[in-house]
Amino acid sequence: MTMKLFYSPTHNFIHKSVVVAEEVGVWGQIEEVPVYPRELGYSIAAINPLAKVPTLALEDGTVLFGSQTVTEYLDSISVNGVRVYPAPGVERWDALTRLSRADLFFDIVTRIIHERLLDHPGEHIVAWHWPKLMRALDEMERDASRVAAFDIGQIGTLQALTFFERQVEIGLPSPAPTHFNWREGHPDLTGWFERAIQRRSVADHFKKPFDGADSPEFCQAKIAEVLGAQSNEQAPDSSALPTPDFVAPASASPGRASQH
Ligand SMILES: N[C@@H](CCC(=O)N[C@@H](CS)C(=O)NCC(=O)O)C(=O)O
């Protein structure tokens, strides 16, 4: 294996980095390094100042982060002729716009759920952002029947929908509805989603338990290997576990299952 993918292998969440790696035939080159960002010992700040997943480290210690960068890199080293980022032209701008819509949707859901950390969640923040999500879902519905390709825009859409669904299940702050099913009123998107999750690149991971090494010590040992590759020296000592940047108060933290 020549690359390390630092990510949170949450079983009911579709990671676009994983799907792209599978689609372009490079998954076998990837070592998975689980990261649970808010737990002790999983900080990846030593290799990514923003300590965000996904983060991809190459064999020579080069670190790529931002899911868009990670997936475009993986696409560029395709070994099977499949490309999920179309070449420059109309199809590319269409795919990238759908990717942006999906990733901004993800970011908006993140903005909303951060209100859960407050004793008094900001209702105006939720009220401001909720219509954006609803309009984006309506556009995704239209695109479900328009777009035939399984490109990066649609892969990002899978990720956004599963993230949203997870967070709805955990519970969104008011005035978001207590029960919300994005499938209602979106029959084409629902049908497309059900077909897309049958693809091997998705089905091999989605709703499958992660059964590899995932301790903080494993994560830090892998970070030490990346740093070692960067300095071309022996990997630094990884015995001291770093503290996370932020630990949510117990009352506001539903635990690992809700990490995002
Ligand atoms: N826009 C970024 C979003 C990445 C992101 O928000 N990652 C979350 C988990 S999915 C994270 O690392 N959170 C930990 C933190 O912010 O400390 C991307 O697409 O890569």
mmCIF file of C-alpha atoms and ligand atoms in Angstrom:
data_model
loop_
_atom_site.group_PDB
_atom_site.id
_atom_site.type_symbol
_atom_site.label_atom_id
_atom_site.label_comp_id
_atom_site.label_asym_id
_atom_site.label_seq_id
_atom_site.Cartn_x
_atom_site.Cartn_y
_atom_site.Cartn_z
ATOM 1 C CA MET A 1 0.000 0.000 0.000
ATOM 2 C CA THR A 2 1.421 3.338 -0.994
ATOM 3 C CA MET A 3 -1.052 5.866 0.422
ATOM 4 C CA LYS A 4 -2.659 6.460 3.791
ATOM 5 C CA LEU A 5 -6.214 7.746 3.971
ATOM 6 C CA PHE A 6 -7.020 9.424 7.285
ATOM 7 C CA TYR A 7 -10.816 9.434 7.587
ATOM 8 C CA SER A 8 -13.693 8.586 9.935
ATOM 9 C CA PRO A 9 -15.098 5.217 8.874
ATOM 10 C CA THR A 10 -18.631 5.910 10.042
ATOM 11 C CA HIS A 11 -20.691 2.978 8.874
ATOM 12 C CA ASN A 12 -23.814 4.838 7.681
ATOM 13 C CA PHE A 13 -21.964 7.589 5.866
ATOM 14 C CA ILE A 14 -20.744 7.387 2.256
ATOM 15 C CA HIS A 15 -17.237 8.863 1.935
ATOM 16 C CA LYS A 16 -16.557 10.221 -1.506
ATOM 17 C CA SER A 17 -12.794 9.589 -1.145
ATOM 18 C CA VAL A 18 -13.492 5.891 -0.642
ATOM 19 C CA VAL A 19 -15.996 5.683 -3.506
ATOM 20 C CA VAL A 20 -13.652 7.490 -5.908
ATOM 21 C CA ALA A 21 -10.693 5.290 -4.919
ATOM 22 C CA GLU A 22 -12.826 2.213 -5.619
ATOM 23 C CA GLU A 23 -14.232 3.561 -8.900
ATOM 24 C CA VAL A 24 -10.791 4.375 -10.342
ATOM 25 C CA GLY A 25 -9.234 1.125 -9.125
ATOM 26 C CA VAL A 26 -6.743 2.436 -6.551
ATOM 27 C CA TRP A 27 -8.448 1.348 -3.319
ATOM 28 C CA GLY A 28 -5.954 -1.526 -3.010
ATOM 29 C CA GLN A 29 -3.123 1.013 -2.751
ATOM 30 C CA ILE A 30 -4.699 2.692 0.264
ATOM 31 C CA GLU A 31 -4.093 2.004 3.947
ATOM 32 C CA GLU A 32 -7.040 3.153 6.038
ATOM 33 C CA VAL A 33 -6.250 5.211 9.138
ATOM 34 C CA PRO A 34 -9.367 5.871 11.227
ATOM 35 C CA VAL A 35 -9.633 9.297 12.837
ATOM 36 C CA TYR A 36 -12.268 10.343 15.380
ATOM 37 C CA PRO A 37 -11.457 14.066 15.518
ATOM 38 C CA ARG A 38 -12.913 14.891 18.909
ATOM 39 C CA GLU A 39 -11.423 11.960 20.800
ATOM 40 C CA LEU A 40 -8.142 11.930 22.661
ATOM 41 C CA GLY A 41 -5.219 10.826 20.552
ATOM 42 C CA TYR A 42 -6.679 11.214 17.092
ATOM 43 C CA SER A 43 -5.501 14.715 16.248
ATOM 44 C CA ILE A 44 -3.879 14.812 12.830
ATOM 45 C CA ALA A 45 -2.750 18.424 13.270
ATOM 46 C CA ALA A 46 0.876 17.292 12.890
ATOM 47 C CA ILE A 47 0.251 16.660 9.188
ATOM 48 C CA ASN A 48 -2.760 18.922 8.500
ATOM 49 C CA PRO A 49 -2.978 22.249 10.375
ATOM 50 C CA LEU A 50 -6.752 22.236 10.020
ATOM 51 C CA ALA A 51 -6.969 18.708 11.504
ATOM 52 C CA LYS A 52 -9.759 17.796 9.098
ATOM 53 C CA VAL A 53 -10.577 14.527 7.445
ATOM 54 C CA PRO A 54 -10.277 13.290 4.805
ATOM 55 C CA THR A 55 -6.521 13.714 4.565
ATOM 56 C CA LEU A 56 -4.427 11.652 2.168
ATOM 57 C CA ALA A 57 -0.706 11.041 2.667
ATOM 58 C CA LEU A 58 1.395 9.770 -0.227
ATOM 59 C CA GLU A 59 4.379 7.457 0.117
ATOM 60 C CA ASP A 60 6.877 10.332 -0.049
ATOM 61 C CA GLY A 61 5.127 12.199 2.786
ATOM 62 C CA THR A 62 3.180 14.590 0.562
ATOM 63 C CA VAL A 63 -0.091 15.434 2.311
ATOM 64 C CA LEU A 64 -3.293 16.333 0.451
ATOM 65 C CA PHE A 65 -6.394 17.535 2.219
ATOM 66 C CA GLY A 66 -9.819 18.852 1.378
ATOM 67 C CA SER A 67 -12.008 16.112 -0.061
ATOM 68 C CA GLN A 68 -12.094 17.833 -3.446
ATOM 69 C CA THR A 69 -8.278 17.755 -3.666
ATOM 70 C CA VAL A 70 -8.057 14.193 -2.386
ATOM 71 C CA THR A 71 -10.639 12.897 -4.857
ATOM 72 C CA GLU A 72 -9.209 14.781 -7.830
ATOM 73 C CA TYR A 73 -5.768 13.371 -7.025
ATOM 74 C CA LEU A 74 -7.147 9.819 -6.814
ATOM 75 C CA ASP A 75 -8.977 10.358 -10.103
ATOM 76 C CA SER A 76 -5.723 11.511 -11.720
ATOM 77 C CA ILE A 77 -3.990 8.210 -10.894
ATOM 78 C CA SER A 78 -6.840 6.029 -12.201
ATOM 79 C CA VAL A 79 -5.573 2.581 -13.188
ATOM 80 C CA ASN A 80 -8.694 1.310 -14.947
ATOM 81 C CA GLY A 81 -9.586 4.100 -17.367
ATOM 82 C CA VAL A 82 -12.504 5.310 -15.240
ATOM 83 C CA ARG A 83 -12.466 9.065 -14.559
ATOM 84 C CA VAL A 84 -15.017 10.706 -12.272
ATOM 85 C CA TYR A 85 -13.750 14.254 -12.939
ATOM 86 C CA PRO A 86 -14.669 15.030 -16.569
ATOM 87 C CA ALA A 87 -12.127 16.834 -18.764
ATOM 88 C CA PRO A 88 -12.528 20.646 -19.081
ATOM 89 C CA GLY A 89 -15.729 21.478 -20.899
ATOM 90 C CA VAL A 90 -19.448 21.637 -20.263
ATOM 91 C CA GLU A 91 -19.597 18.267 -18.494
ATOM 92 C CA ARG A 92 -16.838 19.251 -16.086
ATOM 93 C CA TRP A 93 -18.458 22.516 -14.999
ATOM 94 C CA ASP A 94 -21.732 20.716 -14.563
ATOM 95 C CA ALA A 95 -20.087 18.018 -12.411
ATOM 96 C CA LEU A 96 -18.113 20.546 -10.359
ATOM 97 C CA THR A 97 -21.204 22.644 -9.724
ATOM 98 C CA ARG A 98 -23.081 19.578 -8.460
ATOM 99 C CA LEU A 99 -20.010 18.747 -6.340
ATOM 100 C CA SER A 100 -20.006 22.244 -4.854
ATOM 101 C CA ARG A 101 -23.721 22.050 -4.181
ATOM 102 C CA ALA A 102 -23.229 18.754 -2.354
ATOM 103 C CA ASP A 103 -20.205 19.937 -0.359
ATOM 104 C CA LEU A 104 -21.817 23.259 0.585
ATOM 105 C CA PHE A 105 -24.912 21.300 1.589
ATOM 106 C CA PHE A 106 -22.629 19.226 3.827
ATOM 107 C CA ASP A 107 -21.076 22.400 5.271
ATOM 108 C CA ILE A 108 -24.521 23.918 5.927
ATOM 109 C CA VAL A 109 -25.627 20.783 7.774
ATOM 110 C CA THR A 110 -22.395 21.035 9.791
ATOM 111 C CA ARG A 111 -23.154 24.687 10.591
ATOM 112 C CA ILE A 112 -26.603 23.726 11.820
ATOM 113 C CA ILE A 113 -25.478 20.789 13.947
ATOM 114 C CA HIS A 114 -22.813 22.850 15.671
ATOM 115 C CA GLU A 115 -25.738 24.671 17.281
ATOM 116 C CA ARG A 116 -26.332 21.424 19.190
ATOM 117 C CA LEU A 117 -23.194 22.200 21.181
ATOM 118 C CA LEU A 118 -24.804 25.304 22.679
ATOM 119 C CA ASP A 119 -27.035 25.361 25.750
ATOM 120 C CA HIS A 120 -29.351 27.575 23.722
ATOM 121 C CA PRO A 121 -29.045 26.651 20.020
ATOM 122 C CA GLY A 122 -29.387 29.680 17.741
ATOM 123 C CA GLU A 123 -32.802 29.321 16.154
ATOM 124 C CA HIS A 124 -32.117 32.093 13.664
ATOM 125 C CA ILE A 125 -29.038 30.249 12.389
ATOM 126 C CA VAL A 126 -31.121 27.133 11.738
ATOM 127 C CA ALA A 127 -34.004 29.143 10.239
ATOM 128 C CA TRP A 128 -31.573 30.947 7.926
ATOM 129 C CA HIS A 129 -29.935 27.766 6.635
ATOM 130 C CA TRP A 130 -32.826 25.319 6.414
ATOM 131 C CA PRO A 131 -34.375 26.751 3.190
ATOM 132 C CA LYS A 132 -31.007 26.423 1.458
ATOM 133 C CA LEU A 133 -31.050 22.690 2.153
ATOM 134 C CA MET A 134 -34.633 22.367 0.912
ATOM 135 C CA ARG A 135 -33.915 24.186 -2.364
ATOM 136 C CA ALA A 136 -30.756 22.130 -2.920
ATOM 137 C CA LEU A 137 -32.741 18.906 -2.420
ATOM 138 C CA ASP A 138 -35.210 20.054 -5.092
ATOM 139 C CA GLU A 139 -32.350 20.659 -7.521
ATOM 140 C CA MET A 140 -30.820 17.275 -6.680
ATOM 141 C CA GLU A 141 -34.224 15.779 -7.512
ATOM 142 C CA ARG A 142 -34.159 17.404 -10.966
ATOM 143 C CA ASP A 143 -30.580 16.270 -11.580
ATOM 144 C CA ALA A 144 -31.310 12.682 -10.548
ATOM 145 C CA SER A 145 -33.149 12.107 -13.836
ATOM 146 C CA ARG A 146 -31.025 14.490 -15.934
ATOM 147 C CA VAL A 147 -27.529 13.199 -15.096
ATOM 148 C CA ALA A 148 -26.600 9.750 -16.351
ATOM 149 C CA ALA A 149 -22.945 9.714 -15.288
ATOM 150 C CA PHE A 150 -21.734 8.511 -11.896
ATOM 151 C CA ASP A 151 -19.321 11.428 -11.677
ATOM 152 C CA ILE A 152 -17.834 13.405 -8.796
ATOM 153 C CA GLY A 153 -20.947 15.574 -8.562
ATOM 154 C CA GLN A 154 -23.185 12.570 -7.979
ATOM 155 C CA ILE A 155 -20.660 10.903 -5.655
ATOM 156 C CA GLY A 156 -20.611 14.105 -3.588
ATOM 157 C CA THR A 157 -24.407 14.067 -3.573
ATOM 158 C CA LEU A 158 -24.402 10.554 -2.077
ATOM 159 C CA GLN A 159 -22.088 11.766 0.679
ATOM 160 C CA ALA A 160 -24.205 14.855 1.413
ATOM 161 C CA LEU A 161 -27.450 12.884 1.614
ATOM 162 C CA THR A 162 -26.070 10.260 3.983
ATOM 163 C CA PHE A 163 -24.507 12.923 6.205
ATOM 164 C CA PHE A 164 -27.808 14.790 6.353
ATOM 165 C CA GLU A 165 -29.748 11.633 7.137
ATOM 166 C CA ARG A 166 -27.364 10.698 9.981
ATOM 167 C CA GLN A 167 -27.696 14.126 11.519
ATOM 168 C CA VAL A 168 -31.500 14.126 11.202
ATOM 169 C CA GLU A 169 -31.515 10.768 13.021
ATOM 170 C CA ILE A 170 -29.358 12.212 15.821
ATOM 171 C CA GLY A 171 -31.698 15.205 15.979
ATOM 172 C CA LEU A 172 -31.422 18.678 14.474
ATOM 173 C CA PRO A 173 -31.933 21.800 16.595
ATOM 174 C CA SER A 174 -35.203 23.744 16.378
ATOM 175 C CA PRO A 175 -36.806 25.067 14.209
ATOM 176 C CA ALA A 176 -35.674 22.224 11.945
ATOM 177 C CA PRO A 177 -38.335 19.494 12.012
ATOM 178 C CA THR A 178 -37.917 16.683 14.521
ATOM 179 C CA HIS A 179 -38.656 14.111 11.843
ATOM 180 C CA PHE A 180 -37.576 14.756 8.290
ATOM 181 C CA ASN A 181 -37.225 12.331 5.419
ATOM 182 C CA TRP A 182 -35.461 13.814 2.389
ATOM 183 C CA ARG A 183 -37.014 11.042 0.259
ATOM 184 C CA GLU A 184 -40.504 12.492 0.618
ATOM 185 C CA GLY A 185 -41.308 14.651 -2.404
ATOM 186 C CA HIS A 186 -38.113 13.499 -4.140
ATOM 187 C CA PRO A 187 -38.999 10.245 -5.935
ATOM 188 C CA ASP A 188 -36.349 10.484 -8.658
ATOM 189 C CA LEU A 189 -33.611 11.268 -6.152
ATOM 190 C CA THR A 190 -34.782 8.360 -4.007
ATOM 191 C CA GLY A 191 -34.713 5.958 -6.961
ATOM 192 C CA TRP A 192 -31.303 7.209 -8.057
ATOM 193 C CA PHE A 193 -29.944 6.879 -4.503
ATOM 194 C CA GLU A 194 -31.210 3.301 -4.166
ATOM 195 C CA ARG A 195 -29.554 2.345 -7.472
ATOM 196 C CA ALA A 196 -26.313 4.173 -6.672
ATOM 197 C CA ILE A 197 -25.814 2.386 -3.352
ATOM 198 C CA GLN A 198 -25.902 -0.944 -5.228
ATOM 199 C CA ARG A 199 -22.654 -0.053 -7.001
ATOM 200 C CA ARG A 200 -19.798 -2.159 -5.682
ATOM 201 C CA SER A 201 -17.753 0.963 -4.879
ATOM 202 C CA VAL A 202 -20.473 2.019 -2.444
ATOM 203 C CA ALA A 203 -21.963 -1.306 -1.310
ATOM 204 C CA ASP A 204 -18.581 -2.681 -0.163
ATOM 205 C CA HIS A 205 -18.368 0.053 2.518
ATOM 206 C CA PHE A 206 -21.772 1.577 3.202
ATOM 207 C CA LYS A 207 -23.388 0.166 6.345
ATOM 208 C CA LYS A 208 -20.476 -2.236 6.819
ATOM 209 C CA PRO A 209 -18.716 -2.257 10.194
ATOM 210 C CA PHE A 210 -15.077 -1.174 10.132
ATOM 211 C CA ASP A 211 -12.957 -4.082 11.310
ATOM 212 C CA GLY A 212 -9.384 -2.792 10.969
ATOM 213 C CA ALA A 213 -7.050 -1.178 13.516
ATOM 214 C CA ASP A 214 -8.507 2.084 14.797
ATOM 215 C CA SER A 215 -6.797 2.915 18.083
ATOM 216 C CA PRO A 216 -5.305 6.365 18.761
ATOM 217 C CA GLU A 217 -1.873 4.719 18.971
ATOM 218 C CA PHE A 218 -2.327 3.311 15.458
ATOM 219 C CA CYS A 219 -3.339 6.739 14.159
ATOM 220 C CA GLN A 220 -0.302 8.409 15.749
ATOM 221 C CA ALA A 221 2.065 5.690 14.516
ATOM 222 C CA LYS A 222 0.828 6.349 10.966
ATOM 223 C CA ILE A 223 1.289 10.099 11.407
ATOM 224 C CA ALA A 224 4.832 9.397 12.586
ATOM 225 C CA GLU A 225 5.424 7.391 9.403
ATOM 226 C CA VAL A 226 4.236 10.318 7.279
ATOM 227 C CA LEU A 227 6.489 12.739 9.168
ATOM 228 C CA GLY A 228 9.333 10.262 8.835
ATOM 229 C CA ALA A 229 8.818 10.085 5.063
ATOM 230 C CA GLN A 230 8.818 13.876 4.916
ATOM 231 C CA SER A 231 12.094 14.268 6.778
ATOM 232 C CA ASN A 232 13.600 11.111 5.337
ATOM 233 C CA GLU A 233 14.575 10.192 8.863
ATOM 234 C CA GLN A 234 13.386 7.606 11.319
ATOM 235 C CA ALA A 235 9.785 8.164 12.360
ATOM 236 C CA PRO A 236 9.520 10.389 15.454
ATOM 237 C CA ASP A 237 8.394 8.910 18.770
ATOM 238 C CA SER A 238 4.604 8.616 18.809
ATOM 239 C CA SER A 239 4.065 7.543 22.424
ATOM 240 C CA ALA A 240 2.491 10.837 23.591
ATOM 241 C CA LEU A 241 -1.102 11.152 22.440
ATOM 242 C CA PRO A 242 -2.161 14.652 21.293
ATOM 243 C CA THR A 243 -5.242 16.259 22.756
ATOM 244 C CA PRO A 244 -8.074 17.243 20.390
ATOM 245 C CA ASP A 245 -8.602 20.945 19.649
ATOM 246 C CA PHE A 246 -12.103 20.732 21.046
ATOM 247 C CA VAL A 247 -13.955 18.426 23.398
ATOM 248 C CA ALA A 248 -17.713 18.899 23.426
ATOM 249 C CA PRO A 249 -19.390 19.082 26.846
ATOM 250 C CA ALA A 250 -20.845 15.681 27.702
ATOM 251 C CA SER A 251 -24.389 17.107 27.641
ATOM 252 C CA ALA A 252 -23.950 18.207 24.007
ATOM 253 C CA SER A 253 -22.047 15.229 22.679
ATOM 254 C CA PRO A 254 -23.919 12.113 21.535
ATOM 255 C CA GLY A 255 -20.544 10.342 21.226
ATOM 256 C CA ARG A 256 -18.471 8.837 18.443
ATOM 257 C CA ALA A 257 -21.487 7.934 16.340
ATOM 258 C CA SER A 258 -22.222 11.601 15.786
ATOM 259 C CA GLN A 259 -18.721 12.716 14.878
ATOM 260 C CA HIS A 260 -18.546 14.256 11.497
HETATM 261 N N1 LIG B 1 -14.797 20.939 3.211
HETATM 262 C C1 LIG B 1 -14.082 19.882 3.881
HETATM 263 C C2 LIG B 1 -14.901 19.403 5.057
HETATM 264 C C3 LIG B 1 -14.181 18.396 5.888
HETATM 265 C C4 LIG B 1 -14.814 18.269 7.250
HETATM 266 O O1 LIG B 1 -15.637 19.077 7.687
HETATM 267 N N2 LIG B 1 -14.417 17.217 7.946
HETATM 268 C C5 LIG B 1 -14.933 16.978 9.276
HETATM 269 C C6 LIG B 1 -15.404 15.561 9.391
HETATM 270 S S1 LIG B 1 -16.329 14.982 8.064
HETATM 271 C C7 LIG B 1 -13.814 17.111 10.288
HETATM 272 O O2 LIG B 1 -12.692 16.743 10.010
HETATM 273 N N3 LIG B 1 -14.145 17.635 11.467
HETATM 274 C C8 LIG B 1 -13.210 17.760 12.557
HETATM 275 C C9 LIG B 1 -12.908 19.185 12.921
HETATM 276 O O3 LIG B 1 -13.397 20.106 12.239
HETATM 277 O O4 LIG B 1 -12.163 19.375 13.868
HETATM 278 C C10 LIG B 1 -13.826 18.732 2.904
HETATM 279 O O5 LIG B 1 -14.631 18.548 1.994
HETATM 280 O O6 LIG B 1 -12.816 18.030 3.058
#
